[in-house]
N, CA and C atoms as an extended XYZ file, in Angstrom:
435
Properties=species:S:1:pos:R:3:atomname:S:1:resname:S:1:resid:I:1 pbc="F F F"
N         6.920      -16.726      -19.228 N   UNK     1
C         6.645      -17.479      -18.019 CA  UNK     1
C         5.428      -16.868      -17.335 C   UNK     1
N         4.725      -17.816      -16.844 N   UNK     2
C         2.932      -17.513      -16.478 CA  UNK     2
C         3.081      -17.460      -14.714 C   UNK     2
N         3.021      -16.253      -13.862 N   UNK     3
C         3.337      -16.218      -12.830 CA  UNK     3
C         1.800      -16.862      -12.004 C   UNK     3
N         1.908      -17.956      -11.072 N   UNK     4
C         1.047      -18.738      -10.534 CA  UNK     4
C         1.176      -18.487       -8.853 C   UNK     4
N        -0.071      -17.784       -8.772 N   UNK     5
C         0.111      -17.267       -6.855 CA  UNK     5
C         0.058      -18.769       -6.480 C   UNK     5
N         1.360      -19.711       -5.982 N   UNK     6
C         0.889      -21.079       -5.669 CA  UNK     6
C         2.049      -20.842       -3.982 C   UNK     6
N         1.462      -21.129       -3.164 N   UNK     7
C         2.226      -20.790       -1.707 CA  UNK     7
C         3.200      -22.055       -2.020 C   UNK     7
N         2.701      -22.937       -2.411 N   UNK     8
C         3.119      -23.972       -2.344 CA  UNK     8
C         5.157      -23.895       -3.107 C   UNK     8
N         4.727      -23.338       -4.026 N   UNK     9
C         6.217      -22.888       -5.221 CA  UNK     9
C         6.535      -21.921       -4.083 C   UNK     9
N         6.191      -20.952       -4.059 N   UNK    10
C         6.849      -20.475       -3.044 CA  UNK    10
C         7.671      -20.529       -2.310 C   UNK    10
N         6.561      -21.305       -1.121 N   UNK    11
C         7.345      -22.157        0.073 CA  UNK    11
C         8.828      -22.923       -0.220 C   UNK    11
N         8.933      -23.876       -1.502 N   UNK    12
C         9.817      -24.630       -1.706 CA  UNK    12
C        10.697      -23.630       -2.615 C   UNK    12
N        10.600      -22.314       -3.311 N   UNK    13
C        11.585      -21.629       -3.921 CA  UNK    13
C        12.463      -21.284       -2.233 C   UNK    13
N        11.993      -20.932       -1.559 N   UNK    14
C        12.646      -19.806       -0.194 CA  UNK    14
C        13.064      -21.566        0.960 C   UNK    14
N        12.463      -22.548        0.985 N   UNK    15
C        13.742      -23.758        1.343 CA  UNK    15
C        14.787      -24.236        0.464 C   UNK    15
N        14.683      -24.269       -0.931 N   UNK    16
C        16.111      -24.548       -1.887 CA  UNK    16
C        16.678      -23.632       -1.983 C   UNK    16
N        16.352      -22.088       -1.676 N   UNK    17
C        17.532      -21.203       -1.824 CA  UNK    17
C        17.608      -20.221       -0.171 C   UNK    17
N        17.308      -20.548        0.511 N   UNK    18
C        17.557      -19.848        1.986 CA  UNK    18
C        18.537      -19.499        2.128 C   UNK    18
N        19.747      -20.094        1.865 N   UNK    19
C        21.594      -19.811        2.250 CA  UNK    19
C        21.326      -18.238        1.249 C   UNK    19
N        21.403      -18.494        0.548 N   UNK    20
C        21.630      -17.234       -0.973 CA  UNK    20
C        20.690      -16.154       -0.155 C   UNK    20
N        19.182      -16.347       -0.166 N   UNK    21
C        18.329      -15.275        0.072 CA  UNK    21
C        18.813      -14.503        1.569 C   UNK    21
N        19.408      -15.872        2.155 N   UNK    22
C        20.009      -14.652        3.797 CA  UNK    22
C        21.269      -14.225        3.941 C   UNK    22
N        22.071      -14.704        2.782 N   UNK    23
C        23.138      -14.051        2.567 CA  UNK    23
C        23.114      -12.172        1.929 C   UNK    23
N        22.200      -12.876        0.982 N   UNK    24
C        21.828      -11.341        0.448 CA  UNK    24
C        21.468      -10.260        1.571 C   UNK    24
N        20.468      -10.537        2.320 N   UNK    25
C        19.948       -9.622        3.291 CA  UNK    25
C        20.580       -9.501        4.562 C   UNK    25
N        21.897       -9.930        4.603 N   UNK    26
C        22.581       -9.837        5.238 CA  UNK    26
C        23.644       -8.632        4.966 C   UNK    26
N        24.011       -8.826        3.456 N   UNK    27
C        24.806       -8.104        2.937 CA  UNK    27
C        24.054       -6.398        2.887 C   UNK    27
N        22.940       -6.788        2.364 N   UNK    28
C        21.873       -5.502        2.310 CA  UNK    28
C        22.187       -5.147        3.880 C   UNK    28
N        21.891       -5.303        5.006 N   UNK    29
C        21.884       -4.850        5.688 CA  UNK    29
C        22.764       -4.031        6.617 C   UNK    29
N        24.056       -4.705        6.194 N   UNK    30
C        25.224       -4.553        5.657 CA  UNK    30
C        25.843       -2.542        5.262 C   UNK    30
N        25.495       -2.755        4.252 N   UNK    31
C        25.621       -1.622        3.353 CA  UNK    31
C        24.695       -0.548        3.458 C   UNK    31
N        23.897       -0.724        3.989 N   UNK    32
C        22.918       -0.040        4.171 CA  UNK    32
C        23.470        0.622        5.566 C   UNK    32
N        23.526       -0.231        6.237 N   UNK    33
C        23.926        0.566        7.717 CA  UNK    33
C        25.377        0.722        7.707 C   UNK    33
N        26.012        0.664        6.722 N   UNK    34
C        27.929        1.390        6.441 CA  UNK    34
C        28.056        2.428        5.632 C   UNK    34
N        27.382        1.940        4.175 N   UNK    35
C        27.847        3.193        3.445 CA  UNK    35
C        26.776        4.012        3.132 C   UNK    35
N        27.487        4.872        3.411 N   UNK    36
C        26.482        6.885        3.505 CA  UNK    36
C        26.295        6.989        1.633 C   UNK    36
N        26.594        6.857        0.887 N   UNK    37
C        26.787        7.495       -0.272 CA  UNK    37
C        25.359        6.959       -1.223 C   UNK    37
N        25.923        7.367       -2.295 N   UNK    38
C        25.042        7.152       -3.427 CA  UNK    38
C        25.576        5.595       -4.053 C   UNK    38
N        26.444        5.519       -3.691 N   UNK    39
C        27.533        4.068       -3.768 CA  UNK    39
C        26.417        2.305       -3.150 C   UNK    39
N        25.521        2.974       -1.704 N   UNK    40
C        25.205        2.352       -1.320 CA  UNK    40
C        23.856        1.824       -2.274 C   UNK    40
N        23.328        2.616       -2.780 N   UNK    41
C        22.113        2.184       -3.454 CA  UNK    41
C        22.394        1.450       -4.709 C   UNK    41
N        23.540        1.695       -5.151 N   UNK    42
C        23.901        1.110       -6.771 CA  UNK    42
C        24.333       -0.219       -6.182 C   UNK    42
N        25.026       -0.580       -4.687 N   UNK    43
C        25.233       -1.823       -4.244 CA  UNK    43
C        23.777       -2.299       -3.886 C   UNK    43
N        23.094       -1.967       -3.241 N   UNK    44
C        21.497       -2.442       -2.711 CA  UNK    44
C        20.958       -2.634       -4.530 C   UNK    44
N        21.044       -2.193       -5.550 N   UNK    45
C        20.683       -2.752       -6.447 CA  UNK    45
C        21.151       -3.799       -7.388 C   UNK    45
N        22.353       -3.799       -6.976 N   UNK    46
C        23.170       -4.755       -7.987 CA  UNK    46
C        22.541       -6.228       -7.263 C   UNK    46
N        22.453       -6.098       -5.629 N   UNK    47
C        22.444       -7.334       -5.044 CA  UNK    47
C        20.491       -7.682       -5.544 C   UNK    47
N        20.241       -7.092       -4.853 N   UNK    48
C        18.603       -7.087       -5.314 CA  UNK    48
C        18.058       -7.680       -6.696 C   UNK    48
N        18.824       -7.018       -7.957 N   UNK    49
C        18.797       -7.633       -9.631 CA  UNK    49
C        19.729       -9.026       -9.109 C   UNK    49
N        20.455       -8.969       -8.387 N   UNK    50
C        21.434      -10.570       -8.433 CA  UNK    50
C        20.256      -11.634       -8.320 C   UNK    50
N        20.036      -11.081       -6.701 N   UNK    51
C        18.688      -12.109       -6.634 CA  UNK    51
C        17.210      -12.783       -7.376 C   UNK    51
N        16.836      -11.509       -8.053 N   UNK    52
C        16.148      -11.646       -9.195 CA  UNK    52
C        16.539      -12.784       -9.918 C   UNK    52
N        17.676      -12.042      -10.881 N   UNK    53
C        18.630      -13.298      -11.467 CA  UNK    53
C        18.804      -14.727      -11.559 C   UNK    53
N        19.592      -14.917      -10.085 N   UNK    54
C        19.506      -16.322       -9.857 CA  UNK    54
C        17.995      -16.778       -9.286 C   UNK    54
N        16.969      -16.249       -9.229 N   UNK    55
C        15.451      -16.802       -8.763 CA  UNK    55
C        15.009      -17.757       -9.729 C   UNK    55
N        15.635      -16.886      -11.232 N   UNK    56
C        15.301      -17.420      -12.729 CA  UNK    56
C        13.821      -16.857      -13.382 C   UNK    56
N        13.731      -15.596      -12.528 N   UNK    57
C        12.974      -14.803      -13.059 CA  UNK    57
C        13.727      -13.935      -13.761 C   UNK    57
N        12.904      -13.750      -15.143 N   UNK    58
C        13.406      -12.439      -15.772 CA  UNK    58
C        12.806      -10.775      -15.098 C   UNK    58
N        12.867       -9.561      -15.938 N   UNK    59
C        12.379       -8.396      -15.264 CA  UNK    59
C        11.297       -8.469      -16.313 C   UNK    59
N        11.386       -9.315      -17.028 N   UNK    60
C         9.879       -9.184      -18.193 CA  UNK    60
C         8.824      -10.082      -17.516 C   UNK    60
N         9.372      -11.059      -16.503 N   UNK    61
C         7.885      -11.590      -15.379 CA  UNK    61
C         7.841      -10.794      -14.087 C   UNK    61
N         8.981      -10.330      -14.006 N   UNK    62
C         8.248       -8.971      -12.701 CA  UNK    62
C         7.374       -8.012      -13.120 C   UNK    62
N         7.358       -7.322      -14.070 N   UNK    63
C         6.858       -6.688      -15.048 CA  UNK    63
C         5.061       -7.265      -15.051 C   UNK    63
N         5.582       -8.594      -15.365 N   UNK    64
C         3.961       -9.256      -15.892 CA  UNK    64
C         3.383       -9.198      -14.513 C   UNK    64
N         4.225       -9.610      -13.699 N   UNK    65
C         3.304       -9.718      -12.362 CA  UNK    65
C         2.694       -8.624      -11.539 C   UNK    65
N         3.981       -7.606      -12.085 N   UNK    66
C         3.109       -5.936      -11.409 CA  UNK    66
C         1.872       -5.827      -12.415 C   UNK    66
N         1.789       -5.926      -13.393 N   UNK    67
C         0.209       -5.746      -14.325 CA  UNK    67
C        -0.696       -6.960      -13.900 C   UNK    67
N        -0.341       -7.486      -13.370 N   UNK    68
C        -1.341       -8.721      -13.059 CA  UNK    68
C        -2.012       -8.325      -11.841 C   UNK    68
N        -0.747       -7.740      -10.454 N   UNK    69
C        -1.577       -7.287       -9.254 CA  UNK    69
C        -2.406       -6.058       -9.405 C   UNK    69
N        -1.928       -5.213      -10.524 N   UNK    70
C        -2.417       -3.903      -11.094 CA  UNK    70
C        -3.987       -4.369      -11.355 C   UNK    70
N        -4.161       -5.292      -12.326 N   UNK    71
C        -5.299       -5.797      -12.704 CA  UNK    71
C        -6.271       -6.038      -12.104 C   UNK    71
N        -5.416       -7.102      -11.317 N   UNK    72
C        -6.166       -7.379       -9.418 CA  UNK    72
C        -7.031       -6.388       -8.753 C   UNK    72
N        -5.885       -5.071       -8.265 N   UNK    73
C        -6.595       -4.118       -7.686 CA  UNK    73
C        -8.036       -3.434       -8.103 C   UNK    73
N        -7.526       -3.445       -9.360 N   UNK    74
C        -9.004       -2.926      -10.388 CA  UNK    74
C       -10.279       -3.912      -10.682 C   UNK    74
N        -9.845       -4.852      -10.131 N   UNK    75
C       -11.483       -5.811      -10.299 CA  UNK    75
C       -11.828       -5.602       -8.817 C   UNK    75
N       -11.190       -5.491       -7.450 N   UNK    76
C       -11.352       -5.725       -6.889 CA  UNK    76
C       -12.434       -3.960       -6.465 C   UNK    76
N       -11.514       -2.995       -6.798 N   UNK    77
C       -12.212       -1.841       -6.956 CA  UNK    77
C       -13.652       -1.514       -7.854 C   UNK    77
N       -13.506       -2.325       -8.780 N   UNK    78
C       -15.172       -2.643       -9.614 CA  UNK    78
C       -15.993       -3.264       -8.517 C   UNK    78
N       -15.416       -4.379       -8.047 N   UNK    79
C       -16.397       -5.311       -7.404 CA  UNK    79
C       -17.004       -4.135       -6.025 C   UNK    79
N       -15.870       -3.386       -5.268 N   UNK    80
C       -16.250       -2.969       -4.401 CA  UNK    80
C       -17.375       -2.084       -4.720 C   UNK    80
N       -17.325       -0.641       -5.948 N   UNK    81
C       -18.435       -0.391       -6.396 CA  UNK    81
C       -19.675       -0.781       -6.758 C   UNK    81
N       -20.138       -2.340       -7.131 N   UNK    82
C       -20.909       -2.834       -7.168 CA  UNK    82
C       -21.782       -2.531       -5.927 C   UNK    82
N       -21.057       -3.367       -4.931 N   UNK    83
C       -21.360       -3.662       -3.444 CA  UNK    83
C       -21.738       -2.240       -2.836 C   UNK    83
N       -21.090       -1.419       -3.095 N   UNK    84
C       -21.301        0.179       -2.117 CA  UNK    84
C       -22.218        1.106       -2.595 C   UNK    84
N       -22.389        0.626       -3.790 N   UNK    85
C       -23.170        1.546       -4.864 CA  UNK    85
C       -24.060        2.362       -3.672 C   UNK    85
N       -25.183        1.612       -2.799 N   UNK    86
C       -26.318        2.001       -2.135 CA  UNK    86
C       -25.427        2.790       -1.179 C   UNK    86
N       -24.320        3.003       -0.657 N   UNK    87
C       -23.539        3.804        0.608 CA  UNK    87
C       -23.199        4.819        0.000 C   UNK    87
N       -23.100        4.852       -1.226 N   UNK    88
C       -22.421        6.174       -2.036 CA  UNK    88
C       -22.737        7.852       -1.661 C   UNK    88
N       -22.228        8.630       -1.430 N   UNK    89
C       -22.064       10.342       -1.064 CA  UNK    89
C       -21.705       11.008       -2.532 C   UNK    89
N       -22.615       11.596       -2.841 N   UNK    90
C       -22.110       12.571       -3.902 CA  UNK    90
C       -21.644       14.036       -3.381 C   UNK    90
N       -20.584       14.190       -3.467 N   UNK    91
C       -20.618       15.874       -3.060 CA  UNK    91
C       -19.975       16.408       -4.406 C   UNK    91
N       -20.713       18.041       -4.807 N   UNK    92
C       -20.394       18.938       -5.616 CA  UNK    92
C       -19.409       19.797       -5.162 C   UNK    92
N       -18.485       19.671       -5.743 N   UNK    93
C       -17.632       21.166       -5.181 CA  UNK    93
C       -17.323       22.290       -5.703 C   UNK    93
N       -16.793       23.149       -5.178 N   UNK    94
C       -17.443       24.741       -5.702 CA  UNK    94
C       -16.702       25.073       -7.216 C   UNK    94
N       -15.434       24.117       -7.473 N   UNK    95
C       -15.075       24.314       -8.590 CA  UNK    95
C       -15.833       23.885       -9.626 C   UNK    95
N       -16.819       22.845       -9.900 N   UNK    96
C       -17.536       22.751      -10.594 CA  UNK    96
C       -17.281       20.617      -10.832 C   UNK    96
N       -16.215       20.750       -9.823 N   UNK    97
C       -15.749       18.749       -9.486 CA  UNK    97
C       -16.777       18.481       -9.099 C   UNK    97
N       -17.289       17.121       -8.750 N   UNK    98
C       -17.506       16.504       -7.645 CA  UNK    98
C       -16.531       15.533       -7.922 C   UNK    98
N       -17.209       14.496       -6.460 N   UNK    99
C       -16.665       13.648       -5.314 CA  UNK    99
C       -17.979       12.520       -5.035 C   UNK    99
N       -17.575       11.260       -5.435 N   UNK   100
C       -18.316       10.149       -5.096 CA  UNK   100
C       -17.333        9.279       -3.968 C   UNK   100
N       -17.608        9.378       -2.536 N   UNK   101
C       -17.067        8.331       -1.675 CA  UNK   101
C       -18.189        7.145       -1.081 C   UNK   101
N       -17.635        5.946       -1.056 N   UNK   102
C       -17.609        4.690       -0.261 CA  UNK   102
C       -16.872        4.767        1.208 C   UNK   102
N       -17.256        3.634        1.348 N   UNK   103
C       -16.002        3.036        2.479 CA  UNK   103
C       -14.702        3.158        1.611 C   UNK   103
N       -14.834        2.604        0.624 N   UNK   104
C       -12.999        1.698        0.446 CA  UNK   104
C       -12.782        2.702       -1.033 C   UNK   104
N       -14.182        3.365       -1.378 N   UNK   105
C       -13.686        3.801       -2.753 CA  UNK   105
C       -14.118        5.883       -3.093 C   UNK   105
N       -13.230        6.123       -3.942 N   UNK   106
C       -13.218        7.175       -4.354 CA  UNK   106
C       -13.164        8.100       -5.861 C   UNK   106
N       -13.793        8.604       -5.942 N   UNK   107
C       -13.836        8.704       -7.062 CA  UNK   107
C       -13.919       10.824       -7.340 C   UNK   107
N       -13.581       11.239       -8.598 N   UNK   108
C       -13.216       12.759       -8.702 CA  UNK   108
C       -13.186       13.239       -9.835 C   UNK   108
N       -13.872       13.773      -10.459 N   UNK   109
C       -14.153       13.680      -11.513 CA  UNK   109
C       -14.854       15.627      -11.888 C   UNK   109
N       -14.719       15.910      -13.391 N   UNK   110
C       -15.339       17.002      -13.451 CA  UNK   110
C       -17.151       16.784      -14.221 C   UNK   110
N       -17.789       17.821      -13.977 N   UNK   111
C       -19.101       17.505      -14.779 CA  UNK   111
C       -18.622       17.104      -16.032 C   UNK   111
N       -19.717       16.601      -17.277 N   UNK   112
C       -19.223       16.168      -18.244 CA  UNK   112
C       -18.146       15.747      -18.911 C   UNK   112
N       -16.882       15.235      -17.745 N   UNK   113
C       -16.260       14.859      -18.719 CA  UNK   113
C       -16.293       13.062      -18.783 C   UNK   113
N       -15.140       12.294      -19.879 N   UNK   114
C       -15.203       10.848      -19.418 CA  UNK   114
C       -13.959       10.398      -19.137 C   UNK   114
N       -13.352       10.736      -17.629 N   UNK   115
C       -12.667       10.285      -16.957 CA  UNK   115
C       -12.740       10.905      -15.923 C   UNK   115
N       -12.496        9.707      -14.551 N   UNK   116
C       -12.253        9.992      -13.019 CA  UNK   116
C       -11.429        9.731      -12.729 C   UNK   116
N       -10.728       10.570      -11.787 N   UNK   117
C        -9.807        9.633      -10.798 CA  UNK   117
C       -10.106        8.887       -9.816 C   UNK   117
N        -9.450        7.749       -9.551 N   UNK   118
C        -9.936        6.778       -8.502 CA  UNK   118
C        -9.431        6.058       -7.481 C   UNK   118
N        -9.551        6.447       -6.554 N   UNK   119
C        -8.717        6.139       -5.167 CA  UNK   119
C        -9.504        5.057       -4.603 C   UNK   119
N        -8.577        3.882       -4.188 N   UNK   120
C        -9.512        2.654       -3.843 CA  UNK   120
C        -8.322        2.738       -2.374 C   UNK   120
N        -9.036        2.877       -0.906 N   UNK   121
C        -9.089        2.537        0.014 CA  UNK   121
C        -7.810        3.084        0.590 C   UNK   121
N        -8.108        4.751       -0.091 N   UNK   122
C        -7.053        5.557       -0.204 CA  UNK   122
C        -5.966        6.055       -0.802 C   UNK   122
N        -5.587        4.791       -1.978 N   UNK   123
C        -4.541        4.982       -2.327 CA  UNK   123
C        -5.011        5.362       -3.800 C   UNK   123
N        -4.309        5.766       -4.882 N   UNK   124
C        -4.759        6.873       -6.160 CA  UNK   124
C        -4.404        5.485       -6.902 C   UNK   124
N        -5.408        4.784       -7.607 N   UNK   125
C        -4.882        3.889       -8.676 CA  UNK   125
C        -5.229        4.301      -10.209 C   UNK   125
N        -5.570        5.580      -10.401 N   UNK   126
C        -5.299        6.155      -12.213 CA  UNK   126
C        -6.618        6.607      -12.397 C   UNK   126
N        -6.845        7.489      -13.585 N   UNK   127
C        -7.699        7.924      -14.021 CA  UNK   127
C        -8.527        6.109      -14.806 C   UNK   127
N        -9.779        6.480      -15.007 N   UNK   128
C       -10.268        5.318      -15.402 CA  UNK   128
C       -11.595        6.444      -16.646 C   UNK   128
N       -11.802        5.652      -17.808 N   UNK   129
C       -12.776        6.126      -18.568 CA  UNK   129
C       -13.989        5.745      -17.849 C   UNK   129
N       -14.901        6.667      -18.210 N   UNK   130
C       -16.480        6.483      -17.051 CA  UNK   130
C       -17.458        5.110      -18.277 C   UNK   130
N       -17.449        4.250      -17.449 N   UNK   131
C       -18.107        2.770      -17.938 CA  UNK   131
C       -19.592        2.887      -17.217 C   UNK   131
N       -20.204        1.905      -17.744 N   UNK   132
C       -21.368        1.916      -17.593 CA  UNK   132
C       -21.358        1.613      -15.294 C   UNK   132
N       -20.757        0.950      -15.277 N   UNK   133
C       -20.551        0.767      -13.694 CA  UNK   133
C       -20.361        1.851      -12.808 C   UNK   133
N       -18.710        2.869      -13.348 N   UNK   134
C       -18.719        3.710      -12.824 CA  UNK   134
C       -20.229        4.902      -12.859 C   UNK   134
N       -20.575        4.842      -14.051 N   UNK   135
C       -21.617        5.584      -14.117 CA  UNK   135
C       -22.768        5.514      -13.433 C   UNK   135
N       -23.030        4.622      -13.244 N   UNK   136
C       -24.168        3.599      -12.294 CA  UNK   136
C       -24.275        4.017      -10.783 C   UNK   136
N       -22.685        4.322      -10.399 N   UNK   137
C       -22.407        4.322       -8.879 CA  UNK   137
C       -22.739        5.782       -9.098 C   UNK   137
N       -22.109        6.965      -10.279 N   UNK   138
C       -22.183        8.314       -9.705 CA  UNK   138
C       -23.924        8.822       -9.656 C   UNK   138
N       -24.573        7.740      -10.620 N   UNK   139
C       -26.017        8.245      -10.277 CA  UNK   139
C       -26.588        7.582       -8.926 C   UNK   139
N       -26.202        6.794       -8.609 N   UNK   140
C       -26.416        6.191       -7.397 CA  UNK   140
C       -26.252        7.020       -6.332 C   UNK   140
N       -24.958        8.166       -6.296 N   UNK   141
C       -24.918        7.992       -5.561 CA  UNK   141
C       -25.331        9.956       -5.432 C   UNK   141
N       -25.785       10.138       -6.235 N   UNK   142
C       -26.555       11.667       -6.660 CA  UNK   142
C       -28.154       10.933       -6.046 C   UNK   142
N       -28.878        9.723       -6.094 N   UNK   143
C       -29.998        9.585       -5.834 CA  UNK   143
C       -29.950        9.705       -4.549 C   UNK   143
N       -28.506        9.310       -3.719 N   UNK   144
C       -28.681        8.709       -2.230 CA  UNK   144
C       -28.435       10.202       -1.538 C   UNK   144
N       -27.886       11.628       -2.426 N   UNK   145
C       -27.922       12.710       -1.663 CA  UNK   145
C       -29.125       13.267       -1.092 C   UNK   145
């Protein structure tokens, strides 16, 4: 199943099932504010997979859809490098790292090697192999020191 950002499906999944979805979060809320234990989370999950369930999603299209927003983030983090390239800060640090920052992007990396880590707008989204783009921005941004 091909997950489609459509507001529209949406909208009409959460009016044909409203009774169910506020029952659930009712119950969640429920259990959450009664039981103290480890009891409570295996209930907050059973109900949570219920809902899944009856949505008529499997966990193999939640799955697809976390790699899809995953995907997302990472074009959106290319694109931003494009755009910032000229704002770019190179700093060297004494271990022998540097540090390429943007506004929204980050990057950490050692001399010669081919991979950075890369923090887009703070948050750590994975080491990435150094591409002709990333590469582009760290000389960019060694010209703009």
């Amino acid at each position: 199943m091909d997950f489609v950002y459509d507001t529209e499906t949406w909208k009409t999944f959460f009016e044909d099932n409203w009774l169910i979805l506020a029952l659930a979060l009712v119950a969640l809320l429920v259990i959450i504010g009664i039981v103290r234990t480890v009891v409570k989370w295996a209930l907050v999950a059973i109900i949570v997979i219920g809902v899944i369930a009856y949505s008529g999603y499997s966990l193999e299209d939640v799955k697809s859809l976390g790699g899809k927003v995953a995907d997302s983030v990472k074009q959106e983090a290319i694109t931003a490098m494009a755009g910032e390239a000229s704002e770019a800060t190179y700093t060297k640090n004494n271990d022998g790292s540097f540090t390429v920052k943007t506004d929204n992007l980050e990057l950490t990396g050692k001399a010669n090697a081919d991979e950075v880590e890369v923090k887009f707008r703070g948050t750590k989204i994975g080491s990435w192999k150094i591409d002709d783009t990333i590469r582009t921005l760290i000389d960019t941004a060694k010209s703009n020191s």
